[in-house]
Amino acid sequence: MNALVALCHFCELHGPRTLFCTEALHPPSPSPPQPGLSVPGERDREGDREGEGLTMRANSSATQRADMCEGCRSLPASHPGFVSTDSETGIRFLSHQHPRQPQLFSVVRQACVRSLSCEVCPGREGPIFFGDEQHGFVFSHTFFIKDSLARGFQRWYSIVIVAMDRIYLINSWPFLLRHLRLIIQGLQNTALKVFDSEQCVCPQRAMRMNSVFSPAVFPHQRSGNAARSLPSLTQHPNLWASLHSSFSWLLKACGNRLTEKLLEGAPTEDTLVLIERQTAAAVNCNILHFIKQVLGAVEFRQLAWHVLMGNQVIWRGADPSLIQSAFTVLKALLPVGCVRSVPYSHQYEEAYRCNFLGLSPDVSIPAHVSSSEFSVLVDVVNAERGSLYPAVCDDDILSLYQFNISSANTQPTDRGPTLLNKIEVALSNENLSIDVVSHCLLCLKEEWMNKVKVLFKFSKVDGRGREDTQKVLGLLGATGPGEEDNVRLLKFWMTGLSKTYKSHLMTAVRGGERMLSQ
């Protein structure tokens, strides 16, 4: 995981300070690390979490640091820090008080200050997310550690995870929150035991109430109590080694839990919707040719027109497999996001629930549906076979099935939309092979989905007026003959845009508006 984990502390004398930091260094090449670069060291194991596949050694180069109080210092000035190497990937995890690179030092310093000052959740304990593209994004969890000598008997700490990938960090929120809480609870429980034992020996609350307060000597009284280190509060002699192991495992495990999906080229609109719905669709032009032949050119155009317009397409017959075969073919004319199907039902389903509906022959169509121009009914009479696949001769199919198409629509379907005209041309061209026609239909769908994206961005996201929208329709080639059908198709297909695409557009536009306002 390309991130950095840091433990921060609010010192009563020096303000927010970075105590301990763990960063991952990726190898310059994918080759595994050479033997001898790391030597075994002491590791703290909590179950199978800490130290999995890691080897620890001391860093050979010590860093010079300015003087600071004990509460602000994690490792002694002579300590070289910790390094763990992942034997599987060769990634090294380095831990010290501050990052090695000056750029990271500035980023972590800002995250530390914000996590312990202005970016806190209600109650001052708990997780919060903040950041920007320039300084990185931060997942911060603030918490208190008991201290019998501190003001209010507690000191304020935070663990911050800094990364440049906002989406990755947000998607890792549940995982990071769960494991950070385990680390924090371990520190708090250990410190609470030390606190209770110190209170039993010398109760600080009673002593403070009985002592004489003097503003002149108050700074001197506070200076001695403000310098207690975290190992002193927890009485954990190997605290920093343990935190290094925990932070290293956290970076390793968080990086392994999410993987990227490789797509050849830019993902199509159908690909995005398929990822969301985990479904699949394909164009079988051989069967599409066959349906056109069985229904006839006029009836096929009428049926395809209703499909492309988003009207409810109802098939009624005794054979569910026949109807499902027909739907499989017809649904391929639409983007996957526009398909809502009930393959076979014994009662009518309203159009808002499905635009493809299969019914048993005894189901009656409601009057408001049969009289509606936004639906088409295909009655399959004497359906004795369960497939439309052309394994049977054409004459046998024509003699076994009779398809009666009815609709209350009076609008002529011979003008448009333009997409339907092009589909008919491709299907009617006998010089084109089935594979060529399949690719042609796929390209036509993507061409019109790109037009839908432009129209959505222009009308819905940018909020342009009717006159400007009309100009865009002209540029998209949606005006002229069949313009009404083209606009209706674009609006229907707009409902099939993936949530990923819409969210991306909205985020990009809002980000641009913020930049302009600044």
Short mmCIF file of N, CA, C and O in Angstrom, two decimals, residues 400-501:
data_model
loop_
_atom_site.label_atom_id
_atom_site.label_comp_id
_atom_site.label_asym_id
_atom_site.label_seq_id
_atom_site.Cartn_x
_atom_site.Cartn_y
_atom_site.Cartn_z
N LEU A 400 -44.76 -24.05 -37.06
CA LEU A 400 -45.02 -24.37 -35.66
C LEU A 400 -45.41 -23.16 -34.84
O LEU A 400 -46.12 -23.28 -33.84
N TYR A 401 -44.92 -21.97 -35.21
CA TYR A 401 -45.15 -20.78 -34.40
C TYR A 401 -45.87 -19.71 -35.20
O TYR A 401 -45.56 -19.48 -36.38
N GLN A 402 -46.76 -19.07 -34.54
CA GLN A 402 -47.43 -17.91 -35.12
C GLN A 402 -47.31 -16.76 -34.15
O GLN A 402 -47.66 -16.88 -32.97
N PHE A 403 -46.79 -15.61 -34.62
CA PHE A 403 -46.51 -14.47 -33.76
C PHE A 403 -47.45 -13.33 -34.15
O PHE A 403 -47.37 -12.80 -35.27
N ASN A 404 -48.31 -12.96 -33.23
CA ASN A 404 -49.25 -11.86 -33.46
C ASN A 404 -48.83 -10.65 -32.65
O ASN A 404 -48.81 -10.69 -31.42
N ILE A 405 -48.47 -9.58 -33.33
CA ILE A 405 -47.98 -8.36 -32.68
C ILE A 405 -49.07 -7.30 -32.69
O ILE A 405 -49.68 -7.03 -33.75
N SER A 406 -49.34 -6.71 -31.53
CA SER A 406 -50.36 -5.67 -31.42
C SER A 406 -49.87 -4.56 -30.51
O SER A 406 -49.17 -4.80 -29.52
N SER A 407 -50.27 -3.33 -30.85
CA SER A 407 -49.91 -2.16 -30.04
C SER A 407 -50.87 -1.03 -30.36
O SER A 407 -51.35 -0.89 -31.50
N ALA A 408 -51.15 -0.21 -29.35
CA ALA A 408 -52.02 0.94 -29.54
C ALA A 408 -51.27 2.15 -30.08
O ALA A 408 -51.86 3.21 -30.28
N ASN A 409 -49.99 1.99 -30.32
CA ASN A 409 -49.18 3.10 -30.82
C ASN A 409 -49.58 3.44 -32.25
O ASN A 409 -49.64 2.57 -33.13
N THR A 410 -49.88 4.72 -32.47
CA THR A 410 -50.24 5.19 -33.81
C THR A 410 -49.14 5.99 -34.46
O THR A 410 -49.28 6.42 -35.61
N GLN A 411 -48.06 6.19 -33.75
CA GLN A 411 -46.95 6.96 -34.30
C GLN A 411 -46.22 6.12 -35.34
O GLN A 411 -45.93 4.94 -35.10
N PRO A 412 -45.90 6.69 -36.49
CA PRO A 412 -45.17 5.91 -37.51
C PRO A 412 -43.78 5.54 -37.01
O PRO A 412 -43.10 6.35 -36.38
N THR A 413 -43.40 4.30 -37.30
CA THR A 413 -42.09 3.81 -36.85
C THR A 413 -41.09 3.70 -37.99
O THR A 413 -40.01 3.14 -37.81
N ASP A 414 -41.42 4.23 -39.16
CA ASP A 414 -40.55 4.08 -40.31
C ASP A 414 -39.58 5.24 -40.49
O ASP A 414 -38.78 5.25 -41.41
N ARG A 415 -39.64 6.25 -39.61
CA ARG A 415 -38.76 7.41 -39.75
C ARG A 415 -37.47 7.26 -38.93
O ARG A 415 -36.40 7.60 -39.38
N GLY A 416 -37.65 6.82 -37.74
CA GLY A 416 -36.48 6.75 -36.87
C GLY A 416 -36.71 5.72 -35.78
O GLY A 416 -37.71 4.99 -35.81
N PRO A 417 -35.81 5.64 -34.86
CA PRO A 417 -34.62 6.48 -34.72
C PRO A 417 -33.53 6.10 -35.73
O PRO A 417 -33.60 5.05 -36.35
N THR A 418 -32.53 6.97 -35.82
CA THR A 418 -31.43 6.74 -36.76
C THR A 418 -30.71 5.43 -36.46
O THR A 418 -30.28 4.73 -37.37
N LEU A 419 -30.60 5.10 -35.17
CA LEU A 419 -29.92 3.86 -34.79
C LEU A 419 -30.64 2.65 -35.37
O LEU A 419 -30.00 1.72 -35.88
N LEU A 420 -31.97 2.64 -35.33
CA LEU A 420 -32.72 1.50 -35.87
C LEU A 420 -32.54 1.39 -37.38
O LEU A 420 -32.43 0.28 -37.91
N ASN A 421 -32.47 2.52 -38.05
CA ASN A 421 -32.25 2.49 -39.51
C ASN A 421 -30.90 1.85 -39.83
O ASN A 421 -30.79 1.03 -40.76
N LYS A 422 -29.88 2.19 -39.06
CA LYS A 422 -28.55 1.62 -39.30
C LYS A 422 -28.51 0.13 -38.95
O LYS A 422 -27.82 -0.66 -39.61
N ILE A 423 -29.23 -0.26 -37.90
CA ILE A 423 -29.28 -1.69 -37.54
C ILE A 423 -29.92 -2.49 -38.66
O ILE A 423 -29.44 -3.57 -39.03
N GLU A 424 -31.01 -1.97 -39.21
CA GLU A 424 -31.69 -2.68 -40.31
C GLU A 424 -30.79 -2.80 -41.53
O GLU A 424 -30.78 -3.83 -42.21
N VAL A 425 -30.03 -1.75 -41.82
CA VAL A 425 -29.12 -1.80 -42.96
C VAL A 425 -28.06 -2.88 -42.76
O VAL A 425 -27.74 -3.65 -43.68
N ALA A 426 -27.53 -2.96 -41.53
CA ALA A 426 -26.50 -3.97 -41.25
C ALA A 426 -27.07 -5.38 -41.34
O ALA A 426 -26.43 -6.29 -41.89
N LEU A 427 -28.28 -5.58 -40.82
CA LEU A 427 -28.88 -6.92 -40.87
C LEU A 427 -29.28 -7.32 -42.28
O LEU A 427 -29.32 -8.53 -42.60
N SER A 428 -29.59 -6.34 -43.10
CA SER A 428 -30.05 -6.64 -44.47
C SER A 428 -28.91 -6.84 -45.45
O SER A 428 -29.13 -7.32 -46.56
N ASN A 429 -27.70 -6.48 -45.08
CA ASN A 429 -26.55 -6.59 -45.98
C ASN A 429 -26.06 -8.04 -46.01
O ASN A 429 -25.44 -8.52 -45.06
N GLU A 430 -26.36 -8.74 -47.10
CA GLU A 430 -25.98 -10.14 -47.21
C GLU A 430 -24.49 -10.33 -47.45
O GLU A 430 -23.98 -11.46 -47.35
N ASN A 431 -23.76 -9.27 -47.77
CA ASN A 431 -22.32 -9.39 -48.02
C ASN A 431 -21.51 -9.39 -46.73
O ASN A 431 -20.30 -9.63 -46.76
N LEU A 432 -22.17 -9.08 -45.58
CA LEU A 432 -21.47 -9.02 -44.31
C LEU A 432 -21.63 -10.34 -43.57
O LEU A 432 -22.73 -10.91 -43.51
N SER A 433 -20.54 -10.82 -42.98
CA SER A 433 -20.60 -12.04 -42.19
C SER A 433 -21.26 -11.76 -40.85
O SER A 433 -21.44 -10.61 -40.45
N ILE A 434 -21.58 -12.84 -40.13
CA ILE A 434 -22.22 -12.70 -38.82
C ILE A 434 -21.29 -11.95 -37.86
O ILE A 434 -21.74 -11.08 -37.09
N ASP A 435 -20.01 -12.25 -37.88
CA ASP A 435 -19.05 -11.58 -36.99
C ASP A 435 -18.98 -10.08 -37.28
O ASP A 435 -18.92 -9.26 -36.36
N VAL A 436 -18.97 -9.73 -38.54
CA VAL A 436 -18.90 -8.31 -38.92
C VAL A 436 -20.16 -7.58 -38.45
O VAL A 436 -20.09 -6.47 -37.91
N VAL A 437 -21.32 -8.21 -38.64
CA VAL A 437 -22.56 -7.59 -38.19
C VAL A 437 -22.59 -7.43 -36.67
O VAL A 437 -23.04 -6.41 -36.14
N SER A 438 -22.08 -8.43 -35.96
CA SER A 438 -22.02 -8.35 -34.50
C SER A 438 -21.18 -7.17 -34.05
O SER A 438 -21.58 -6.40 -33.17
N HIS A 439 -20.00 -7.01 -34.65
CA HIS A 439 -19.14 -5.88 -34.29
C HIS A 439 -19.78 -4.56 -34.71
O HIS A 439 -19.61 -3.54 -34.03
N CYS A 440 -20.49 -4.58 -35.81
CA CYS A 440 -21.17 -3.36 -36.27
C CYS A 440 -22.23 -2.92 -35.26
O CYS A 440 -22.30 -1.73 -34.90
N LEU A 441 -23.04 -3.88 -34.78
CA LEU A 441 -24.06 -3.53 -33.79
C LEU A 441 -23.44 -3.05 -32.49
O LEU A 441 -23.95 -2.13 -31.85
N LEU A 442 -22.34 -3.68 -32.07
CA LEU A 442 -21.66 -3.24 -30.86
C LEU A 442 -21.15 -1.82 -30.99
O LEU A 442 -21.28 -1.00 -30.07
N CYS A 443 -20.56 -1.51 -32.15
CA CYS A 443 -20.05 -0.15 -32.38
C CYS A 443 -21.18 0.86 -32.43
O CYS A 443 -21.03 2.00 -31.94
N LEU A 444 -22.30 0.48 -33.02
CA LEU A 444 -23.45 1.38 -33.07
C LEU A 444 -23.96 1.69 -31.66
O LEU A 444 -24.29 2.84 -31.34
N LYS A 445 -24.05 0.67 -30.81
CA LYS A 445 -24.49 0.90 -29.43
C LYS A 445 -23.55 1.84 -28.69
O LYS A 445 -23.98 2.77 -28.00
N GLU A 446 -22.25 1.61 -28.84
CA GLU A 446 -21.28 2.47 -28.16
C GLU A 446 -21.29 3.89 -28.70
O GLU A 446 -21.11 4.85 -27.95
N GLU A 447 -21.52 4.02 -30.01
CA GLU A 447 -21.61 5.36 -30.60
C GLU A 447 -22.76 6.14 -29.98
O GLU A 447 -22.60 7.31 -29.60
N TRP A 448 -23.90 5.50 -29.82
CA TRP A 448 -25.05 6.21 -29.26
C TRP A 448 -24.94 6.37 -27.74
O TRP A 448 -25.47 7.32 -27.18
N MET A 449 -24.24 5.46 -27.08
CA MET A 449 -24.01 5.67 -25.65
C MET A 449 -23.07 6.84 -25.41
O MET A 449 -23.22 7.58 -24.43
N ASN A 450 -22.13 7.06 -26.32
CA ASN A 450 -21.27 8.24 -26.20
C ASN A 450 -22.08 9.52 -26.39
O ASN A 450 -21.84 10.53 -25.73
N LYS A 451 -23.05 9.47 -27.30
CA LYS A 451 -23.93 10.63 -27.46
C LYS A 451 -24.76 10.86 -26.21
O LYS A 451 -24.99 12.00 -25.80
N VAL A 452 -25.21 9.77 -25.59
CA VAL A 452 -25.97 9.88 -24.35
C VAL A 452 -25.12 10.53 -23.26
O VAL A 452 -25.59 11.38 -22.50
N LYS A 453 -23.85 10.16 -23.17
CA LYS A 453 -22.97 10.73 -22.16
C LYS A 453 -22.79 12.24 -22.36
O LYS A 453 -22.79 13.01 -21.39
N VAL A 454 -22.62 12.63 -23.61
CA VAL A 454 -22.47 14.06 -23.90
C VAL A 454 -23.73 14.81 -23.51
O VAL A 454 -23.67 15.88 -22.88
N LEU A 455 -24.88 14.26 -23.87
CA LEU A 455 -26.15 14.93 -23.55
C LEU A 455 -26.36 14.99 -22.04
O LEU A 455 -26.84 16.00 -21.51
N PHE A 456 -26.02 13.92 -21.32
CA PHE A 456 -26.16 13.91 -19.86
C PHE A 456 -25.26 14.96 -19.22
O PHE A 456 -25.69 15.71 -18.34
N LYS A 457 -24.03 15.03 -19.67
CA LYS A 457 -23.10 16.02 -19.12
C LYS A 457 -23.60 17.43 -19.41
O LYS A 457 -23.53 18.32 -18.54
N PHE A 458 -24.13 17.65 -20.59
CA PHE A 458 -24.52 18.99 -20.99
C PHE A 458 -25.81 19.44 -20.32
O PHE A 458 -25.92 20.58 -19.84
N SER A 459 -26.82 18.55 -20.27
CA SER A 459 -28.14 18.94 -19.79
C SER A 459 -28.30 18.73 -18.29
O SER A 459 -28.87 19.59 -17.59
N LYS A 460 -27.86 17.59 -17.76
CA LYS A 460 -28.09 17.26 -16.36
C LYS A 460 -27.01 17.82 -15.44
O LYS A 460 -27.32 18.34 -14.36
N VAL A 461 -25.76 17.71 -15.85
CA VAL A 461 -24.66 18.14 -14.97
C VAL A 461 -24.42 19.63 -15.09
O VAL A 461 -24.35 20.35 -14.09
N ASP A 462 -24.31 20.12 -16.32
CA ASP A 462 -24.06 21.55 -16.52
C ASP A 462 -25.31 22.39 -16.40
O ASP A 462 -25.24 23.60 -16.19
N GLY A 463 -26.49 21.78 -16.58
CA GLY A 463 -27.74 22.52 -16.43
C GLY A 463 -27.98 23.55 -17.52
O GLY A 463 -28.50 24.63 -17.25
N ARG A 464 -27.63 23.22 -18.77
CA ARG A 464 -27.85 24.17 -19.87
C ARG A 464 -29.32 24.24 -20.25
O ARG A 464 -30.10 23.33 -19.98
N GLY A 465 -29.69 25.32 -20.94
CA GLY A 465 -31.07 25.56 -21.33
C GLY A 465 -31.48 24.78 -22.56
O GLY A 465 -30.68 24.07 -23.18
N ARG A 466 -32.73 24.92 -22.93
CA ARG A 466 -33.31 24.18 -24.06
C ARG A 466 -32.64 24.56 -25.38
O ARG A 466 -32.37 23.69 -26.21
N GLU A 467 -32.36 25.85 -25.56
CA GLU A 467 -31.76 26.29 -26.83
C GLU A 467 -30.36 25.70 -27.00
O GLU A 467 -30.01 25.21 -28.09
N ASP A 468 -29.56 25.71 -25.93
CA ASP A 468 -28.21 25.14 -26.01
C ASP A 468 -28.28 23.62 -26.21
O ASP A 468 -27.47 23.05 -26.94
N THR A 469 -29.25 22.99 -25.56
CA THR A 469 -29.39 21.55 -25.72
C THR A 469 -29.74 21.18 -27.15
O THR A 469 -29.26 20.17 -27.69
N GLN A 470 -30.55 21.99 -27.79
CA GLN A 470 -30.92 21.74 -29.18
C GLN A 470 -29.69 21.83 -30.09
O GLN A 470 -29.55 21.05 -31.04
N LYS A 471 -28.81 22.76 -29.81
CA LYS A 471 -27.57 22.87 -30.59
C LYS A 471 -26.70 21.63 -30.43
O LYS A 471 -26.10 21.13 -31.39
N VAL A 472 -26.65 21.12 -29.20
CA VAL A 472 -25.87 19.91 -28.94
C VAL A 472 -26.46 18.72 -29.68
O VAL A 472 -25.73 17.90 -30.25
N LEU A 473 -27.79 18.62 -29.70
CA LEU A 473 -28.44 17.53 -30.44
C LEU A 473 -28.09 17.60 -31.93
O LEU A 473 -27.92 16.56 -32.58
N GLY A 474 -27.99 18.82 -32.46
CA GLY A 474 -27.59 18.96 -33.86
C GLY A 474 -26.17 18.48 -34.09
O GLY A 474 -25.86 17.81 -35.08
N LEU A 475 -25.27 18.81 -33.15
CA LEU A 475 -23.89 18.34 -33.27
C LEU A 475 -23.79 16.83 -33.15
O LEU A 475 -22.91 16.21 -33.75
N LEU A 476 -24.70 16.23 -32.39
CA LEU A 476 -24.67 14.78 -32.21
C LEU A 476 -25.33 14.03 -33.36
O LEU A 476 -25.31 12.79 -33.37
N GLY A 477 -25.91 14.74 -34.29
CA GLY A 477 -26.58 14.09 -35.42
C GLY A 477 -27.92 13.51 -35.05
O GLY A 477 -28.40 12.56 -35.68
N ALA A 478 -28.56 14.08 -34.02
CA ALA A 478 -29.85 13.57 -33.57
C ALA A 478 -31.01 14.38 -34.09
O ALA A 478 -32.17 14.06 -33.78
N THR A 479 -30.76 15.43 -34.87
CA THR A 479 -31.85 16.25 -35.41
C THR A 479 -32.16 15.82 -36.84
O THR A 479 -31.51 14.94 -37.40
N GLY A 480 -33.16 16.45 -37.42
CA GLY A 480 -33.55 16.09 -38.79
C GLY A 480 -34.61 15.01 -38.78
O GLY A 480 -35.41 14.90 -37.83
N PRO A 481 -34.68 14.17 -39.83
CA PRO A 481 -35.69 13.10 -39.88
C PRO A 481 -35.55 12.16 -38.68
O PRO A 481 -34.46 11.71 -38.34
N GLY A 482 -36.67 11.87 -38.07
CA GLY A 482 -36.65 10.99 -36.90
C GLY A 482 -36.12 11.65 -35.64
O GLY A 482 -35.72 10.96 -34.70
N GLU A 483 -36.12 13.00 -35.60
CA GLU A 483 -35.56 13.70 -34.46
C GLU A 483 -36.30 13.37 -33.17
O GLU A 483 -35.68 13.16 -32.11
N GLU A 484 -37.62 13.29 -33.23
CA GLU A 484 -38.39 13.00 -32.03
C GLU A 484 -38.01 11.63 -31.45
O GLU A 484 -37.84 11.47 -30.24
N ASP A 485 -37.86 10.65 -32.34
CA ASP A 485 -37.46 9.31 -31.89
C ASP A 485 -36.04 9.30 -31.35
O ASP A 485 -35.73 8.61 -30.38
N ASN A 486 -35.16 10.06 -31.98
CA ASN A 486 -33.77 10.12 -31.52
C ASN A 486 -33.67 10.70 -30.11
O ASN A 486 -32.96 10.17 -29.25
N VAL A 487 -34.40 11.78 -29.87
CA VAL A 487 -34.38 12.42 -28.55
C VAL A 487 -34.97 11.48 -27.50
O VAL A 487 -34.44 11.34 -26.39
N ARG A 488 -36.05 10.82 -27.88
CA ARG A 488 -36.68 9.89 -26.93
C ARG A 488 -35.74 8.72 -26.60
O ARG A 488 -35.66 8.29 -25.45
N LEU A 489 -35.04 8.22 -27.62
CA LEU A 489 -34.07 7.14 -27.38
C LEU A 489 -32.94 7.61 -26.46
O LEU A 489 -32.54 6.90 -25.53
N LEU A 490 -32.42 8.80 -26.70
CA LEU A 490 -31.31 9.31 -25.89
C LEU A 490 -31.73 9.47 -24.44
O LEU A 490 -30.96 9.14 -23.52
N LYS A 491 -32.94 9.96 -24.22
CA LYS A 491 -33.41 10.15 -22.85
C LYS A 491 -33.60 8.81 -22.14
O LYS A 491 -33.31 8.68 -20.95
N PHE A 492 -34.12 7.82 -22.88
CA PHE A 492 -34.29 6.50 -22.26
C PHE A 492 -32.94 5.86 -21.96
O PHE A 492 -32.72 5.30 -20.88
N TRP A 493 -32.02 5.93 -22.90
CA TRP A 493 -30.71 5.33 -22.68
C TRP A 493 -29.93 6.04 -21.58
O TRP A 493 -29.02 5.47 -20.98
N MET A 494 -30.28 7.28 -21.33
CA MET A 494 -29.61 8.01 -20.25
C MET A 494 -29.85 7.34 -18.89
O MET A 494 -29.03 7.42 -17.98
N THR A 495 -31.01 6.66 -18.77
CA THR A 495 -31.30 5.96 -17.51
C THR A 495 -30.40 4.75 -17.31
O THR A 495 -30.32 4.21 -16.21
N GLY A 496 -29.73 4.31 -18.37
CA GLY A 496 -28.85 3.16 -18.27
C GLY A 496 -27.40 3.50 -17.99
O GLY A 496 -26.56 2.59 -17.94
N LEU A 497 -27.09 4.79 -17.83
CA LEU A 497 -25.71 5.16 -17.50
C LEU A 497 -25.33 4.56 -16.14
O LEU A 497 -26.12 4.53 -15.21
N SER A 498 -24.10 4.13 -16.03
CA SER A 498 -23.65 3.50 -14.80
C SER A 498 -23.53 4.52 -13.68
O SER A 498 -23.27 5.71 -13.90
N LYS A 499 -23.70 4.04 -12.45
CA LYS A 499 -23.54 4.90 -11.29
C LYS A 499 -22.11 5.42 -11.20
O LYS A 499 -21.87 6.54 -10.75
N THR A 500 -21.16 4.58 -11.61
CA THR A 500 -19.75 4.99 -11.57
C THR A 500 -19.52 6.22 -12.44
O THR A 500 -18.85 7.16 -12.04
N TYR A 501 -20.07 6.20 -13.65
CA TYR A 501 -19.89 7.32 -14.57
C TYR A 501 -20.55 8.59 -14.05
O TYR A 501 -19.97 9.68 -14.08
#
